[in-house]
Tab-separated table of C-alpha atoms in Angstrom:
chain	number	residue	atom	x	y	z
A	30	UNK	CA	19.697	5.426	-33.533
A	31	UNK	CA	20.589	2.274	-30.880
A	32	UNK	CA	23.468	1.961	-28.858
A	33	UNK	CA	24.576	-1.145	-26.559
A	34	UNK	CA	22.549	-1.828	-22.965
A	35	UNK	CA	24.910	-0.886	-20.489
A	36	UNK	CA	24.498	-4.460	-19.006
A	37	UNK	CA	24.521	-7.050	-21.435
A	38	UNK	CA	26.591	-6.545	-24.296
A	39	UNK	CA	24.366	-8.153	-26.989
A	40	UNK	CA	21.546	-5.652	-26.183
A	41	UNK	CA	21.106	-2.370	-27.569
A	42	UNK	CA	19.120	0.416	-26.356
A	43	UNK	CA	16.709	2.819	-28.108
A	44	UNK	CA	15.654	6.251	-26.730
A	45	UNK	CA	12.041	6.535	-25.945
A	46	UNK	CA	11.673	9.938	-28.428
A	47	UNK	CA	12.482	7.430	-31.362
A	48	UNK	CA	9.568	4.573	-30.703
A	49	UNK	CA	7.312	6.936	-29.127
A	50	UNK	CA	4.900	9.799	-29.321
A	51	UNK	CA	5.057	11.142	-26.110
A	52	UNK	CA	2.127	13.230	-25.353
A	53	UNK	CA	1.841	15.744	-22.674
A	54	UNK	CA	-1.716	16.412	-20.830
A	55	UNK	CA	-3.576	19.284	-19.624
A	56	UNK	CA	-6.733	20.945	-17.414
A	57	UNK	CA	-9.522	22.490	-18.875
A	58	UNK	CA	-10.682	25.667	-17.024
A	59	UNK	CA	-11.830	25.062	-13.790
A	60	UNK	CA	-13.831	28.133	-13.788
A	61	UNK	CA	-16.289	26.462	-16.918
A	62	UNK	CA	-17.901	23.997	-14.765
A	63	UNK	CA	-19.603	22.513	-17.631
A	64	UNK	CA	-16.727	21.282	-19.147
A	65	UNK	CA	-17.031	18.860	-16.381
A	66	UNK	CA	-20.365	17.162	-17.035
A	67	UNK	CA	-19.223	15.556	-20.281
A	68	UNK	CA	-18.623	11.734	-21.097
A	69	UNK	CA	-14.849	11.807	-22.189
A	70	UNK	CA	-12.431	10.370	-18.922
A	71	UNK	CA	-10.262	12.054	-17.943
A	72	UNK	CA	-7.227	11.124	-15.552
A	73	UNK	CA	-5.953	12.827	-12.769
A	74	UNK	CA	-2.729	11.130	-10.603
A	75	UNK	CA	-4.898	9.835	-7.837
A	76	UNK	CA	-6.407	7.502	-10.339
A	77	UNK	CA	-3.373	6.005	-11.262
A	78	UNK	CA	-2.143	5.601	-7.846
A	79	UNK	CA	-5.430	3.813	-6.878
A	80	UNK	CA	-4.813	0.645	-9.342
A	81	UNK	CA	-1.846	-0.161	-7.030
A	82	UNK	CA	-0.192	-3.300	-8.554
A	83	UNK	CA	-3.365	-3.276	-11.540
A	84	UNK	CA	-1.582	-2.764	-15.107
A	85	UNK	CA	-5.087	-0.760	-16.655
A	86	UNK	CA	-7.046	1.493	-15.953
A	87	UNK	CA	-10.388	1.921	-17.998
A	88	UNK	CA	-12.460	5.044	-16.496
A	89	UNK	CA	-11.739	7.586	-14.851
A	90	UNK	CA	-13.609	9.749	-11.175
A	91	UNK	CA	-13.908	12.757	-13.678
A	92	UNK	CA	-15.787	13.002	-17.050
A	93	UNK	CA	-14.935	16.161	-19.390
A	94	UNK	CA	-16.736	17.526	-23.052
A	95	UNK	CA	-15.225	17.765	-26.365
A	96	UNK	CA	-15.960	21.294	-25.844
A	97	UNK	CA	-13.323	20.894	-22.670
A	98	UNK	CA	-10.765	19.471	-25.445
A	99	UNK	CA	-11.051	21.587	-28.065
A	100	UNK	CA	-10.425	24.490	-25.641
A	101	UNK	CA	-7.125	23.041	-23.567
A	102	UNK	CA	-3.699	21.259	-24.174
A	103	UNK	CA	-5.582	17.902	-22.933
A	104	UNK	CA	-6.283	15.331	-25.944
A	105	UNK	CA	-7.777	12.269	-26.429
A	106	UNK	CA	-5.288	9.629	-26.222
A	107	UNK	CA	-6.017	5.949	-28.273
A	108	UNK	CA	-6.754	3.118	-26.172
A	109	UNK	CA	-3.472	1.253	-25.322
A	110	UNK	CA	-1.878	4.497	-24.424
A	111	UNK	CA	1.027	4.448	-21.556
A	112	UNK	CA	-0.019	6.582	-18.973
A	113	UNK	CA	3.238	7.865	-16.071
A	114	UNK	CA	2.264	9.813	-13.941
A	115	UNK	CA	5.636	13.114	-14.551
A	116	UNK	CA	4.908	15.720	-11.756
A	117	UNK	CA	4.811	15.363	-8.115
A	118	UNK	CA	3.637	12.055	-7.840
A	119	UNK	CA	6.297	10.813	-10.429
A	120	UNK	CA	6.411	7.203	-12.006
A	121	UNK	CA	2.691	5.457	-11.381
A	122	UNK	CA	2.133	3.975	-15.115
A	123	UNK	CA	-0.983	2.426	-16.158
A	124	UNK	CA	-2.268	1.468	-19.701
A	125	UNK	CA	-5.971	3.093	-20.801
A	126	UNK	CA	-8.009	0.112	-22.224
A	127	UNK	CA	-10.531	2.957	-23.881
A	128	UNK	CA	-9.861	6.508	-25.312
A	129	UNK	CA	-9.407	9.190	-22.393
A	130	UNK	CA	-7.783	11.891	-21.354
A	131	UNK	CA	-5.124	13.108	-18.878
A	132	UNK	CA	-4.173	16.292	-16.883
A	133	UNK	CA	-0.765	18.198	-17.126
A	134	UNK	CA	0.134	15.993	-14.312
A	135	UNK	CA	1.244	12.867	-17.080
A	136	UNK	CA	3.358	12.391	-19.727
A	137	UNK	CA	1.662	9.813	-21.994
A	138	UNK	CA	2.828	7.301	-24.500
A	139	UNK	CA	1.779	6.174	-27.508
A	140	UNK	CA	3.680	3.172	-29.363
A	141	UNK	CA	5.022	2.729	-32.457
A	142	UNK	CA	4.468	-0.861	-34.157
A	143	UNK	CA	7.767	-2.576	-33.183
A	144	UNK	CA	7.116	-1.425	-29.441
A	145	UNK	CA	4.682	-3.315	-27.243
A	146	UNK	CA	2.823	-0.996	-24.764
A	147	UNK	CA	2.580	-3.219	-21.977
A	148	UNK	CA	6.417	-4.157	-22.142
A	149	UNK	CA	6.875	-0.619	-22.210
A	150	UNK	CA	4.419	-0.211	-19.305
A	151	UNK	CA	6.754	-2.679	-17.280
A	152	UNK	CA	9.876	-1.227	-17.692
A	153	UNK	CA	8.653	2.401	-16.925
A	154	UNK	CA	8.260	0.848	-13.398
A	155	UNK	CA	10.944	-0.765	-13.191
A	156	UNK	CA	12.715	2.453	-13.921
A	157	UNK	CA	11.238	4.360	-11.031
A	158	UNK	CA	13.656	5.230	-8.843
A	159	UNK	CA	16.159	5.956	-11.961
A	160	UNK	CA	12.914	9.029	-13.345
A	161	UNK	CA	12.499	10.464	-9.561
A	162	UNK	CA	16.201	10.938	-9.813
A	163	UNK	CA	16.028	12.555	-13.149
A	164	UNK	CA	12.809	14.985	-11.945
A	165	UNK	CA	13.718	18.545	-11.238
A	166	UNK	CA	11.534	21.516	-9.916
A	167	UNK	CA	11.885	24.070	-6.964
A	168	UNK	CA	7.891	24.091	-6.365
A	169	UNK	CA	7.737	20.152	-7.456
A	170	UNK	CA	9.218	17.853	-9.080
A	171	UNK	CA	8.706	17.275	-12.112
A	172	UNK	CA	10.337	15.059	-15.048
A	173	UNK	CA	10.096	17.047	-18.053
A	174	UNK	CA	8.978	15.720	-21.779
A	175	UNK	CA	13.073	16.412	-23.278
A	176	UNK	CA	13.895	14.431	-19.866
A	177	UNK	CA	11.441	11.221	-21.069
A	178	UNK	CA	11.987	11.387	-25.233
A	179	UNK	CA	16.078	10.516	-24.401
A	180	UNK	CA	15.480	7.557	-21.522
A	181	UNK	CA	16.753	5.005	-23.103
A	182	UNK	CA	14.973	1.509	-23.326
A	183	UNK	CA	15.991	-2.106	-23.848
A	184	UNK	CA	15.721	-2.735	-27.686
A	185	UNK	CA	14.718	-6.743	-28.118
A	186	UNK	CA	12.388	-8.595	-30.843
A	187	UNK	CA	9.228	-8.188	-30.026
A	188	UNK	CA	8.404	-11.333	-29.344
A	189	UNK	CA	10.769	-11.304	-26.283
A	190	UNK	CA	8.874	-7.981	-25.518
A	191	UNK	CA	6.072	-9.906	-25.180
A	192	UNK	CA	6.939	-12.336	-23.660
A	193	UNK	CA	8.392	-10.986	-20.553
A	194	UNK	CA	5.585	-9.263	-20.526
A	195	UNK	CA	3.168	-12.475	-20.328
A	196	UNK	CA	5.357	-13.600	-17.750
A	197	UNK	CA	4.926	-10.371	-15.374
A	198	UNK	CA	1.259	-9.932	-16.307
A	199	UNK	CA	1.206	-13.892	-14.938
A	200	UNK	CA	2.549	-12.905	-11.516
A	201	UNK	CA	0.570	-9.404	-11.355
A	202	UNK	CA	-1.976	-11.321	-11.847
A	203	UNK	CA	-1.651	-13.726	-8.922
A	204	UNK	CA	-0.780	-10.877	-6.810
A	205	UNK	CA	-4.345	-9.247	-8.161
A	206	UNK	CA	-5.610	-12.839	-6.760
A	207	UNK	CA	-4.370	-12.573	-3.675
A	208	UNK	CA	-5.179	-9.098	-2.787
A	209	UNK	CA	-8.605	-10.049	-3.684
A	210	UNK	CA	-8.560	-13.241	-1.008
A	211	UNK	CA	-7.298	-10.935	1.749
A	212	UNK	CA	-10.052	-8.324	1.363
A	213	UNK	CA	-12.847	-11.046	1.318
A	214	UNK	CA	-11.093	-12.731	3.948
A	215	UNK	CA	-11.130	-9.347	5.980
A	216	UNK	CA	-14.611	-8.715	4.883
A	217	UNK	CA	-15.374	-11.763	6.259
A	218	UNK	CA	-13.818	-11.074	9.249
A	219	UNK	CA	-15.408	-7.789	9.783
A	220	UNK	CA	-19.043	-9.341	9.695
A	221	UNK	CA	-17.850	-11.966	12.029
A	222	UNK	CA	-16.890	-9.361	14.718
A	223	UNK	CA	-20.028	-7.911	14.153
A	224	UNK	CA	-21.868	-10.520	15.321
A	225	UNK	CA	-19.532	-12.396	18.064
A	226	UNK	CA	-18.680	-9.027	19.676
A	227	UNK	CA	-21.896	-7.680	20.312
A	228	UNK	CA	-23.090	-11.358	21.235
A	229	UNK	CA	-25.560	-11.060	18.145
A	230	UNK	CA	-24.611	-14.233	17.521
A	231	UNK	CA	-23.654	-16.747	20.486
A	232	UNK	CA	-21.169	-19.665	19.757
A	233	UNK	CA	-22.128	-22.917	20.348
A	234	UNK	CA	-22.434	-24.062	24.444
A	235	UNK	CA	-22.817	-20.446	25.428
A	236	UNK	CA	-26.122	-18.705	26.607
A	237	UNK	CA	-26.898	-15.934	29.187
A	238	UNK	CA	-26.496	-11.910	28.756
A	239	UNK	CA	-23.670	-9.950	29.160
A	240	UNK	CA	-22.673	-7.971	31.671
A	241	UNK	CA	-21.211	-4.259	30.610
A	242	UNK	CA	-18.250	-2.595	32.672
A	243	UNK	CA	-16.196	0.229	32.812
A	244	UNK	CA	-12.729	0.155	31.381
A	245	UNK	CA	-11.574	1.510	34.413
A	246	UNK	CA	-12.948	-1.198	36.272
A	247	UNK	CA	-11.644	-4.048	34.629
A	248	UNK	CA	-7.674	-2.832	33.703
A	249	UNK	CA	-5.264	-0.728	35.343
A	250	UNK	CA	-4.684	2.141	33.151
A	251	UNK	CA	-1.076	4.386	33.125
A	252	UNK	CA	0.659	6.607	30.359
A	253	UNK	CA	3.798	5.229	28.769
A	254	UNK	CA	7.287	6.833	30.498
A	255	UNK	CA	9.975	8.471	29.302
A	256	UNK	CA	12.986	6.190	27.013
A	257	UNK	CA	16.135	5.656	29.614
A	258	UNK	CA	18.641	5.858	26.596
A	259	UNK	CA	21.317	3.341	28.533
A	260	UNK	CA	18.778	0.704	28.685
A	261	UNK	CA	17.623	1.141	25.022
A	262	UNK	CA	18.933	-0.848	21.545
A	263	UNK	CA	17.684	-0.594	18.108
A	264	UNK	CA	18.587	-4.282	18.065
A	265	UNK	CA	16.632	-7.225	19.682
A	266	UNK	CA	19.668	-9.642	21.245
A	267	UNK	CA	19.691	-11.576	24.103
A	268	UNK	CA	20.687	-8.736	26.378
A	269	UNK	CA	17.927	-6.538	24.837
A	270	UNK	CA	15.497	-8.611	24.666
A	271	UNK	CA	11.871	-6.903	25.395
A	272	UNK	CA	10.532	-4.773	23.002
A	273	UNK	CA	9.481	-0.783	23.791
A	274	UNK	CA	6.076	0.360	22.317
A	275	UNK	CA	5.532	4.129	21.689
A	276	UNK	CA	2.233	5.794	20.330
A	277	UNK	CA	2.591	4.499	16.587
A	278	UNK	CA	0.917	2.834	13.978
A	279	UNK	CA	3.610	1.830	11.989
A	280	UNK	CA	4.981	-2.314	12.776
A	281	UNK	CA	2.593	-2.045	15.743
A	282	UNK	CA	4.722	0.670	17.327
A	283	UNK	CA	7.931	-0.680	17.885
A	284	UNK	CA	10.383	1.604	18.894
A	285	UNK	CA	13.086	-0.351	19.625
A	286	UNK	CA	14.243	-3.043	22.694
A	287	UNK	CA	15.250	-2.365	26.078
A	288	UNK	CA	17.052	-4.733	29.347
A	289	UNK	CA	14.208	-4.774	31.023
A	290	UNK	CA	10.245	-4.895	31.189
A	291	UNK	CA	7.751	-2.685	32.790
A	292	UNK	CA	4.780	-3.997	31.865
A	293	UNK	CA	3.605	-7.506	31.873
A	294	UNK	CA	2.233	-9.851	28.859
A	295	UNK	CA	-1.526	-10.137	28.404
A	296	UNK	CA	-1.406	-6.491	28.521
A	297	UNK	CA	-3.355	-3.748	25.812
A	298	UNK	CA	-1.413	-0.863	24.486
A	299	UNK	CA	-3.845	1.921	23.221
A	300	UNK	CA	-2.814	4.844	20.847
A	301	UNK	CA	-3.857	8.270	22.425
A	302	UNK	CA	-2.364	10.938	20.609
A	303	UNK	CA	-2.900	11.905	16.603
A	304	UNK	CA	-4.856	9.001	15.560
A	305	UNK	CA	-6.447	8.181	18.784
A	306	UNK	CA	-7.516	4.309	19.844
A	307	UNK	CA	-5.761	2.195	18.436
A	308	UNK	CA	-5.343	-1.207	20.441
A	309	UNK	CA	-2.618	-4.028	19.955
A	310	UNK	CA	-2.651	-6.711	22.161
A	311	UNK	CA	0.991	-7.557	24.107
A	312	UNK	CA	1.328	-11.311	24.333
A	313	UNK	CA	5.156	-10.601	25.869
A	314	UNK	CA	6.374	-8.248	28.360
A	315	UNK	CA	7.595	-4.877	27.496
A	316	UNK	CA	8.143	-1.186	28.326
A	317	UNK	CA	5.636	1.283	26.968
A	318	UNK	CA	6.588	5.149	26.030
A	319	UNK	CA	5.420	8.474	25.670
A	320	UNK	CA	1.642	8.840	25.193
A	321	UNK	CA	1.147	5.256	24.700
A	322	UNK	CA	-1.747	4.140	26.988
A	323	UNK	CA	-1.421	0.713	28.706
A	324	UNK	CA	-4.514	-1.214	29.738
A	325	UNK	CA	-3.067	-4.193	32.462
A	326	UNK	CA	-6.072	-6.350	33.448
A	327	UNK	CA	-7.775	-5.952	37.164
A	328	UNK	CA	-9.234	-9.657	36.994
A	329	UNK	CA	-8.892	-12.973	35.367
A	330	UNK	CA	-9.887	-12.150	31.586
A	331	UNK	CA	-8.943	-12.646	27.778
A	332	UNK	CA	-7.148	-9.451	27.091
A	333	UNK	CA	-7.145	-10.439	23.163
A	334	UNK	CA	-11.387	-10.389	23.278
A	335	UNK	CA	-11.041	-6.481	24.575
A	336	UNK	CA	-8.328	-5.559	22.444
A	337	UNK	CA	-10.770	-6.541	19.573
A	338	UNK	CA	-13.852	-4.994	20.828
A	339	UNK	CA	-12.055	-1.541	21.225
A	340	UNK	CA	-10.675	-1.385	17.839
A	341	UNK	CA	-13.879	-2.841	16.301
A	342	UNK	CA	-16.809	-0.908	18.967
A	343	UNK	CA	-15.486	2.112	20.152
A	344	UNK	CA	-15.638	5.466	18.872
A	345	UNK	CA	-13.213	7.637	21.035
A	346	UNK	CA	-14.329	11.365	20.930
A	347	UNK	CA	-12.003	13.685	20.732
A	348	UNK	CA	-12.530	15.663	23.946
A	349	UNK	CA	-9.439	18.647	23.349
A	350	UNK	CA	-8.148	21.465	20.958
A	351	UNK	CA	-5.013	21.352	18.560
A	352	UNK	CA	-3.757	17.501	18.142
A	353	UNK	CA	-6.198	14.850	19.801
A	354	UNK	CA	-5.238	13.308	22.600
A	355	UNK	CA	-6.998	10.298	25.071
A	356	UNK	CA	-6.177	10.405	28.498
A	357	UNK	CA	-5.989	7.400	31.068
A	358	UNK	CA	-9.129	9.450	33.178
A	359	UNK	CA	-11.231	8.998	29.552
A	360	UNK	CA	-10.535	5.624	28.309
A	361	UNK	CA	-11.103	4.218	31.689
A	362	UNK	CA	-14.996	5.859	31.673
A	363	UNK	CA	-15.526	3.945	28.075
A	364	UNK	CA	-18.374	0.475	28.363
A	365	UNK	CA	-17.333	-2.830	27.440
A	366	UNK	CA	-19.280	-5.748	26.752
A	367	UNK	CA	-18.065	-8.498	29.003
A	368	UNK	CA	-19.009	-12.376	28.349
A	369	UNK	CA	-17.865	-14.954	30.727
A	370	UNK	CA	-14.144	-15.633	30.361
A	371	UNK	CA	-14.849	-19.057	28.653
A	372	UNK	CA	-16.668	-17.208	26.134
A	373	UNK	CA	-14.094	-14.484	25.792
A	374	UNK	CA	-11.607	-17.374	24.914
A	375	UNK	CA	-13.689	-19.266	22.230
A	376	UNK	CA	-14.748	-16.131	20.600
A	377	UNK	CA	-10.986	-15.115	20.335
A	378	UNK	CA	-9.736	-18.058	19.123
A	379	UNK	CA	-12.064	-18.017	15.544
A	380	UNK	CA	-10.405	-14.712	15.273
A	381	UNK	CA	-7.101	-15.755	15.485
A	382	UNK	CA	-7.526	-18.459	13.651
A	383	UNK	CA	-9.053	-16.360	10.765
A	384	UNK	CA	-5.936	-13.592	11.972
A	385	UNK	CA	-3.775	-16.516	10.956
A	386	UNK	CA	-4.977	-16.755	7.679
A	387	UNK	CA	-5.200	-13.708	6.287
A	388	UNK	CA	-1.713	-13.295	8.047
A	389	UNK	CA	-0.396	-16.532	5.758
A	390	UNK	CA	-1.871	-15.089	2.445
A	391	UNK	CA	-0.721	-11.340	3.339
A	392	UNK	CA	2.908	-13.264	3.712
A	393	UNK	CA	2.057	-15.297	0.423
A	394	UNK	CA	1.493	-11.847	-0.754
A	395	UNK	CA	4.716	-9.926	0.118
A	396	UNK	CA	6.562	-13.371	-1.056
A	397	UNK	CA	5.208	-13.038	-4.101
A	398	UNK	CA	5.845	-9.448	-4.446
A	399	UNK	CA	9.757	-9.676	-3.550
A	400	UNK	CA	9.703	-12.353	-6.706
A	401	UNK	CA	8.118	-10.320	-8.982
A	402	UNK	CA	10.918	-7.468	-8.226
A	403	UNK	CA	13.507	-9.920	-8.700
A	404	UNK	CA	11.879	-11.165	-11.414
A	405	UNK	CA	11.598	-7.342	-13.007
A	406	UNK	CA	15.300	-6.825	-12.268
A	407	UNK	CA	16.546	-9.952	-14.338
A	408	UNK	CA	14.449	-9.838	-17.089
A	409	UNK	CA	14.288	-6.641	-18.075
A	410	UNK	CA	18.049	-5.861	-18.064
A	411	UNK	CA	18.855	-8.588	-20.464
A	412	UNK	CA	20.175	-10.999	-17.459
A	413	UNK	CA	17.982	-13.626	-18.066
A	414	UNK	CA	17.021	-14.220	-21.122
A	415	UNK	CA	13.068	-16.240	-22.240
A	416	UNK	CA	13.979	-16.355	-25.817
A	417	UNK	CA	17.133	-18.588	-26.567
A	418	UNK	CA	17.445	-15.795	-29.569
A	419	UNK	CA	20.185	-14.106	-29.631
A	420	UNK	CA	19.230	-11.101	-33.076
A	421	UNK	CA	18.178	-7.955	-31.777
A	422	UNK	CA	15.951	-6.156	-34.093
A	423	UNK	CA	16.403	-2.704	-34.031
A	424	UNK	CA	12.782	-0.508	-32.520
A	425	UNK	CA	14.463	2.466	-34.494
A	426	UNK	CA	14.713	1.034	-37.933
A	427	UNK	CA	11.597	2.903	-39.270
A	428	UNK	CA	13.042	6.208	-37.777
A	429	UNK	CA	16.281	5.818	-40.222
């Protein structure tokens, strides 16, 4: 039975029970350890969750028997099967290109004629925030089988269904593109390090070995201070105008944006508690807190050449108990290799220049991304319509 889509009049809606099977998994006995040397794949969340924006998935980490089957809720699902992901980690969808398996950890879908899977795929992401809402669970969340069979779905020709879903599987798969560029481009970038940091290989015009020095001996080193509250804002305006760095990963550790500076540009800030060493490079002034370590350089050098090396050539051991923690006294003790300052210059600027690239495609990326989302939003809620068709054939007419 169909009723209207809440959003466009001339759209009707279908409940997933009616052009579905929905098909819960399960876990053969963990204690039969030969029920995991078979040939059958079987899914487990994490493999979902590793596609990231990839629509299929065709293996699987883990392999079990028939024998593993025939003695546990888990069954063999047909190739084209919707995979979500229904308990803890709730709402990662995938479609199996070959016959496998899931754990209890998925409620899978298999399609009736008039529904296409990967249109169906689609929407169930689209839909994720609307089946985290629906989960329920005091140990975890999950959202139950009864929950999934009465979501209801957009009910369109299927055509239109596929359609939209040429048109999304167009964009996924320039976004598939792109995050392919970036990792060669990072590759790329890694084996370039490798060679211009260590002075492997020597740019052109440059000869001579390399001197090594202390860290201590070429930057000032001092612990981040405490946040004055009356000189802080969460906003960057022309009053607050310098940004504060504290000991986080997360947008390069910006906390927020003070009045006033306390530490001058061409400066290093170093992580040194949790996850210990990492460096950003300060090309402004700003105020450092907390257990933020700030490396301000002794002599005339390229701060942006050291700020590489440490995140690509040091290994900080972790020299206390409970959380890990890098002092100013053990940084400054750590080598560095140090080329003339000409040298430190040209070898920074082909990494910039190959840090503006990636940085361009990662923006291409998240541009790309945002459109897809809007894209998602318009077509499948009925605003924007591909087909100039305006006859809705009804998913459920088999079912009555």
């Amino acid at each position: 039975m169909s009723t209207h889509h809440p959003h466009i009049p001339n759209w009707k809606t279908v409940k997933l029970g009616e052009v579905t099977e929905i098909i819960k998994g399960g876990t053969p006995s963990r204690n039969v350890e030969k029920y995991f040397r078979g040939n059958i794949a079987w899914a487990i969340p994490s493999d979902i969750t590793a596609l990231d924006s990839f629509l299929y998935i065709d293996d699987t980490e883990t392999h079990i028997t028939e024998e593993a089957l025939s003695n546990s809720a888990a069954r063999l699902l047909p190739a084209g099967t919707v995979l979500l992901t229904s308990r803890a980690t709730i709402g990662d969808t995938a479609i199996a290109t070959a016959p496998m398996a899931t754990n209890q950890g998925f409620a899978n879908f298999v399609c009736e004629e008039k529904l296409l899977n990967v249109f169906l795929a689609y929407y169930l992401r689209y839909i994720r925030g609307k089946l985290n809402d629906l989960a329920s669970g005091s140990t975890f969340k999950e959202v139950t089988k009864g929950t999934l069979l009465n979501i209801e779905i957009p009910c369109l020709p299927f055509e239109e269904q596929r359609a939209i879903a040429e048109v999304l599987s167009d964009v996924d798969g320039l976004l598939n593109a792109l995050e392919a560029l970036i990792a060669k481009k990072l590759a790329i970038k890694q084996a370039v390090m490798q060679q211009l940091l260590t002075g492997k290989t020597r740019l052109p015009g440059f000869s001579g070995a390399w001197q090594e020095m202390r860290i201590g001996d070429l930057f000032g080193v001092k612990a981040g201070g405490d946040l004055v509250q009356s000189k802080y804002s969460d906003v960057q305006d022309n009053r607050y105008s310098y940004p504060i760095y504290a000991n986080a990963l997360e947008q390069q550790g910006l906390y927020g944006f003070s009045n006033y500076a306390e530490e001058p540009a061409e400066s290093i800030t170093v992580t040194a508690r949790g996850t210990l060493g990492q460096a950003f490079y300060r090309d402004t002034p700003f105020v450092a807190i907390g257990r933020l370590l700030v490396l301000k350089p002794k002599v005339l050098l390229d701060a942006r050449f050291f700020c590489e090396y440490i995140n690509y050539g040091i290994y900080f051991a972790i020299e206390s108990t409970g959380v890990p923690q890098l002092t100013a006294p053990q940084i400054s003790r750590y080598l560095l290799p140090v080329p003339s300052q000409s040298e430190q210059h040209a070898i920074t600027s082909v990494l910039s220049d190959m840090d503006a690239e990636i940085a361009a495609l990662e923006q291409r990326r998240d541009k790309t991304h945002a459109i897809k989302q809007g894209m998602m939003q318009q077509l499948l809620t009925g605003r924007v319509r591909l087909s100039e068709s305006r006859i809705c054939t009804d998913l459920s007419d088999d079912a009555d």
